Short mmCIF file of C-alpha atoms in Angstrom, two decimals:
data_model
loop_
_atom_site.label_atom_id
_atom_site.label_comp_id
_atom_site.label_asym_id
_atom_site.label_seq_id
_atom_site.Cartn_x
_atom_site.Cartn_y
_atom_site.Cartn_z
CA UNK A 25 18.79 39.18 29.72
CA UNK A 26 22.44 38.55 28.87
CA UNK A 27 24.48 41.52 30.00
CA UNK A 28 28.08 42.45 30.69
CA UNK A 29 28.71 45.41 32.98
CA UNK A 30 32.14 46.98 33.41
CA UNK A 31 33.46 49.37 36.01
CA UNK A 32 34.77 51.92 36.30
CA UNK A 33 33.72 53.60 33.07
CA UNK A 34 37.04 55.44 32.99
CA UNK A 35 40.18 55.54 35.08
CA UNK A 36 43.29 57.70 35.30
CA UNK A 37 46.44 56.38 36.97
CA UNK A 38 50.08 57.37 37.14
CA UNK A 39 52.72 55.45 35.28
CA UNK A 40 54.12 52.61 37.34
CA UNK A 41 50.98 52.16 39.44
CA UNK A 42 48.76 49.07 39.46
CA UNK A 43 45.06 49.03 38.70
CA UNK A 44 42.15 46.62 38.60
CA UNK A 45 39.22 46.70 36.21
CA UNK A 46 35.95 44.94 37.01
CA UNK A 47 33.48 42.96 34.93
CA UNK A 48 30.14 41.54 36.11
CA UNK A 49 28.01 39.42 33.83
CA UNK A 50 24.60 37.82 33.78
CA UNK A 51 25.21 35.70 30.68
CA UNK A 52 23.90 32.15 30.74
CA UNK A 53 24.90 29.56 29.73
CA UNK A 54 28.45 30.75 30.15
CA UNK A 55 31.09 29.44 27.77
CA UNK A 56 34.19 31.55 28.25
CA UNK A 57 35.26 35.07 29.19
CA UNK A 58 37.69 37.22 27.28
CA UNK A 59 39.46 40.48 27.87
CA UNK A 60 40.40 42.66 24.92
CA UNK A 61 42.54 45.79 24.67
CA UNK A 62 41.47 48.43 22.18
CA UNK A 63 43.84 51.26 21.36
CA UNK A 64 42.29 54.48 20.06
CA UNK A 65 41.44 54.13 16.38
CA UNK A 66 42.25 50.42 16.28
CA UNK A 67 40.40 47.15 16.55
CA UNK A 68 40.29 45.14 19.80
CA UNK A 69 43.16 42.76 20.48
CA UNK A 70 42.76 39.68 22.65
CA UNK A 71 44.54 39.65 26.02
CA UNK A 72 43.16 36.55 27.75
CA UNK A 73 40.51 33.86 27.38
CA UNK A 74 39.24 31.86 30.36
CA UNK A 75 36.80 28.98 30.53
CA UNK A 76 34.52 28.50 33.53
CA UNK A 77 37.03 26.12 35.13
CA UNK A 78 39.89 28.62 35.10
CA UNK A 79 40.35 31.05 37.98
CA UNK A 80 43.23 33.10 36.70
CA UNK A 81 45.25 33.68 33.55
CA UNK A 82 48.18 35.96 32.91
CA UNK A 83 49.58 37.64 29.85
CA UNK A 84 52.69 39.58 30.83
CA UNK A 85 51.67 42.40 33.15
CA UNK A 86 47.99 41.60 32.65
CA UNK A 87 46.31 39.11 34.99
CA UNK A 88 42.66 38.17 34.62
CA UNK A 89 40.66 36.43 37.32
CA UNK A 90 37.30 34.72 37.07
CA UNK A 91 34.78 33.74 39.71
CA UNK A 92 32.12 31.76 37.87
CA UNK A 93 30.01 31.44 41.03
CA UNK A 94 29.60 35.18 41.52
CA UNK A 95 29.86 35.86 37.77
CA UNK A 96 32.65 38.36 38.21
CA UNK A 97 35.96 38.88 36.48
CA UNK A 98 38.75 41.35 36.99
CA UNK A 99 41.74 42.48 34.95
CA UNK A 100 44.75 43.54 36.98
CA UNK A 101 47.47 45.60 35.34
CA UNK A 102 50.80 45.65 37.11
CA UNK A 103 53.39 48.43 36.87
CA UNK A 104 51.39 50.37 34.29
CA UNK A 105 53.06 51.90 31.26
CA UNK A 106 51.99 54.78 29.03
CA UNK A 107 51.24 52.22 26.32
CA UNK A 108 48.58 50.68 28.55
CA UNK A 109 46.36 53.70 27.82
CA UNK A 110 43.45 52.12 25.97
CA UNK A 111 39.94 50.78 26.41
CA UNK A 112 39.67 47.36 28.01
CA UNK A 113 36.70 45.32 26.99
CA UNK A 114 35.23 42.33 28.82
CA UNK A 115 33.51 39.82 26.54
CA UNK A 116 31.46 36.81 27.60
CA UNK A 117 30.81 33.98 25.18
CA UNK A 118 27.62 32.01 24.74
CA UNK A 119 27.32 29.30 22.12
CA UNK A 120 23.82 29.80 20.82
CA UNK A 121 21.92 29.46 17.56
CA UNK A 122 24.80 27.91 15.66
CA UNK A 123 27.44 30.48 16.36
CA UNK A 124 29.66 31.68 19.16
CA UNK A 125 27.68 34.68 20.41
CA UNK A 126 29.84 37.24 22.14
CA UNK A 127 28.34 39.70 24.61
CA UNK A 128 30.57 42.78 24.79
CA UNK A 129 30.84 45.14 27.71
CA UNK A 130 31.05 48.87 26.98
CA UNK A 131 34.66 48.93 28.15
CA UNK A 132 36.77 50.79 30.69
CA UNK A 133 38.82 53.63 29.29
CA UNK A 134 42.22 53.71 31.02
CA UNK A 135 44.57 56.68 30.82
CA UNK A 136 48.10 56.29 32.17
CA UNK A 137 49.79 59.60 32.86
CA UNK A 138 53.55 60.18 33.31
CA UNK B 6 51.66 40.58 7.87
CA UNK B 7 48.69 38.26 8.35
CA UNK B 8 45.51 39.91 9.41
CA UNK B 9 42.36 41.70 8.33
CA UNK B 10 42.20 44.63 5.94
CA UNK B 11 39.20 46.94 5.97
CA UNK B 12 38.37 49.67 3.49
CA UNK B 13 37.63 52.50 3.49
CA UNK B 14 39.18 53.73 6.74
CA UNK B 15 36.55 56.43 6.92
CA UNK B 16 33.72 57.67 4.75
CA UNK B 17 31.10 60.39 4.80
CA UNK B 18 28.02 59.80 2.70
CA UNK B 19 24.58 61.23 2.20
CA UNK B 20 21.51 59.48 3.50
CA UNK B 21 19.92 57.22 0.94
CA UNK B 22 23.19 56.31 -0.77
CA UNK B 23 24.44 52.78 -1.13
CA UNK B 24 27.72 51.88 0.54
CA UNK B 25 29.85 48.76 0.70
CA UNK B 26 32.49 48.25 3.37
CA UNK B 27 35.17 45.82 2.32
CA UNK B 28 36.87 43.23 4.48
CA UNK B 29 39.62 40.82 3.48
CA UNK B 30 41.52 38.34 5.64
CA UNK B 31 44.58 36.29 4.76
CA UNK B 32 44.57 33.87 7.66
CA UNK B 33 42.31 31.28 5.99
CA UNK B 34 39.86 31.65 8.85
CA UNK B 35 36.51 29.99 8.30
CA UNK B 36 34.35 32.37 10.31
CA UNK B 37 33.94 36.10 9.72
CA UNK B 38 31.89 38.75 11.45
CA UNK B 39 30.76 42.36 11.16
CA UNK B 40 30.30 44.44 14.31
CA UNK B 41 29.34 48.05 14.90
CA UNK B 42 30.72 50.05 17.80
CA UNK B 43 28.81 53.03 19.15
CA UNK B 44 29.82 55.35 21.97
CA UNK B 45 28.90 53.97 25.37
CA UNK B 46 27.82 50.60 23.99
CA UNK B 47 29.56 47.28 23.56
CA UNK B 48 30.24 45.98 20.08
CA UNK B 49 27.11 44.55 18.48
CA UNK B 50 27.08 41.81 15.89
CA UNK B 51 25.47 42.72 12.56
CA UNK B 52 26.02 39.61 10.43
CA UNK B 53 28.27 36.60 10.53
CA UNK B 54 29.48 33.81 8.29
CA UNK B 55 30.55 30.44 9.67
CA UNK B 56 32.10 29.37 6.36
CA UNK B 57 32.27 30.46 2.74
CA UNK B 58 28.86 30.36 1.11
CA UNK B 59 26.87 30.79 4.32
CA UNK B 60 25.77 33.85 6.26
CA UNK B 61 23.61 34.56 9.29
CA UNK B 62 21.96 37.45 11.06
CA UNK B 63 23.39 38.84 14.25
CA UNK B 64 21.94 41.13 16.85
CA UNK B 65 21.36 44.24 14.66
CA UNK B 66 21.04 43.10 11.01
CA UNK B 67 18.35 45.48 9.73
CA UNK B 68 19.53 47.75 6.92
CA UNK B 69 22.63 45.65 6.23
CA UNK B 70 23.46 42.75 3.96
CA UNK B 71 26.54 40.58 3.52
CA UNK B 72 27.88 37.98 1.16
CA UNK B 73 30.61 35.36 1.47
CA UNK B 74 31.59 34.23 -2.00
CA UNK B 75 34.98 32.96 -0.86
CA UNK B 76 36.99 32.39 2.31
CA UNK B 77 38.87 35.67 2.28
CA UNK B 78 36.25 38.34 1.56
CA UNK B 79 33.22 39.42 3.57
CA UNK B 80 31.76 42.73 2.33
CA UNK B 81 29.05 44.60 4.25
CA UNK B 82 26.52 46.60 2.23
CA UNK B 83 24.22 49.37 3.34
CA UNK B 84 21.56 49.48 0.62
CA UNK B 85 20.19 52.89 1.59
CA UNK B 86 22.17 54.53 4.38
CA UNK B 87 20.43 56.33 7.24
CA UNK B 88 21.92 58.62 9.92
CA UNK B 89 21.46 55.95 12.62
CA UNK B 90 24.02 53.85 10.76
CA UNK B 91 26.70 56.37 11.65
CA UNK B 92 29.16 54.21 13.56
CA UNK B 93 32.53 52.52 13.52
CA UNK B 94 32.35 49.15 11.80
CA UNK B 95 34.71 46.32 12.64
CA UNK B 96 35.25 43.19 10.63
CA UNK B 97 36.59 40.18 12.52
CA UNK B 98 37.50 36.59 11.81
CA UNK B 99 38.17 33.42 13.74
CA UNK B 100 39.52 29.98 12.88
CA UNK B 101 36.02 28.57 13.19
CA UNK B 102 32.74 29.35 14.89
CA UNK B 103 32.90 26.57 17.43
CA UNK B 104 32.61 26.82 21.17
CA UNK B 105 36.34 26.77 21.81
CA UNK B 106 38.13 28.90 24.35
CA UNK B 107 41.00 29.07 21.91
CA UNK B 108 38.82 30.47 19.15
CA UNK B 109 40.20 33.98 19.25
CA UNK B 110 38.71 36.76 17.18
CA UNK B 111 41.07 38.88 15.11
CA UNK B 112 39.71 42.35 14.35
CA UNK B 113 40.40 44.77 11.56
CA UNK B 114 41.25 48.40 12.26
CA UNK B 115 37.69 49.55 11.62
CA UNK B 116 35.82 51.73 9.14
CA UNK B 117 34.37 54.97 10.46
CA UNK B 118 31.14 55.78 8.64
CA UNK B 119 29.23 59.05 8.91
CA UNK B 120 25.79 59.31 7.32
CA UNK B 121 24.46 62.83 6.91
#
């Protein structure tokens, strides 16, 4: 069964600290992996997209890594800011049945405290 | 500002009533989607449309219908709402439905629906 598991479920860190969020997936066949940021009361916004051949991709203070062999991805946030408080969602893509099927993780809720 | 507009932002309605959630995009994207987001679960696809005039069923289509009369609009209708349809509904669009790593989904701000 295609699944995307994220950990931790929630995380609290102090402003300025780094953190790493984890994503494990069992999706097959794998197409690409995406990380989204969802602020409270808003829709998800794309941070990164990686294909199976990419190991790392950065977007400012956000760096995503992908290990297609172990089916694991991580999102590293450097020098966190209060505005980083949000849910971070890992999404794995499978092209199946005529459309790009996205399998969404339940997200990691990050709170950055001053 | 280019993007997706959803309406209403929130709605409370009685079980058995009919409800249509509206979604409009101005990016000329070919593909559009409706997702529901429930606490503790990942977003789940309800219906999708690869291009104007076509629609398809997603993961949880029962109790919902959609239409795609033109490129910009993709309304979601609940014919007879039930309490289990209480959720936050997100409309999304993408340039196309192909298997491209650059095919980013743009989401609306969501519509919070409560069925009593």
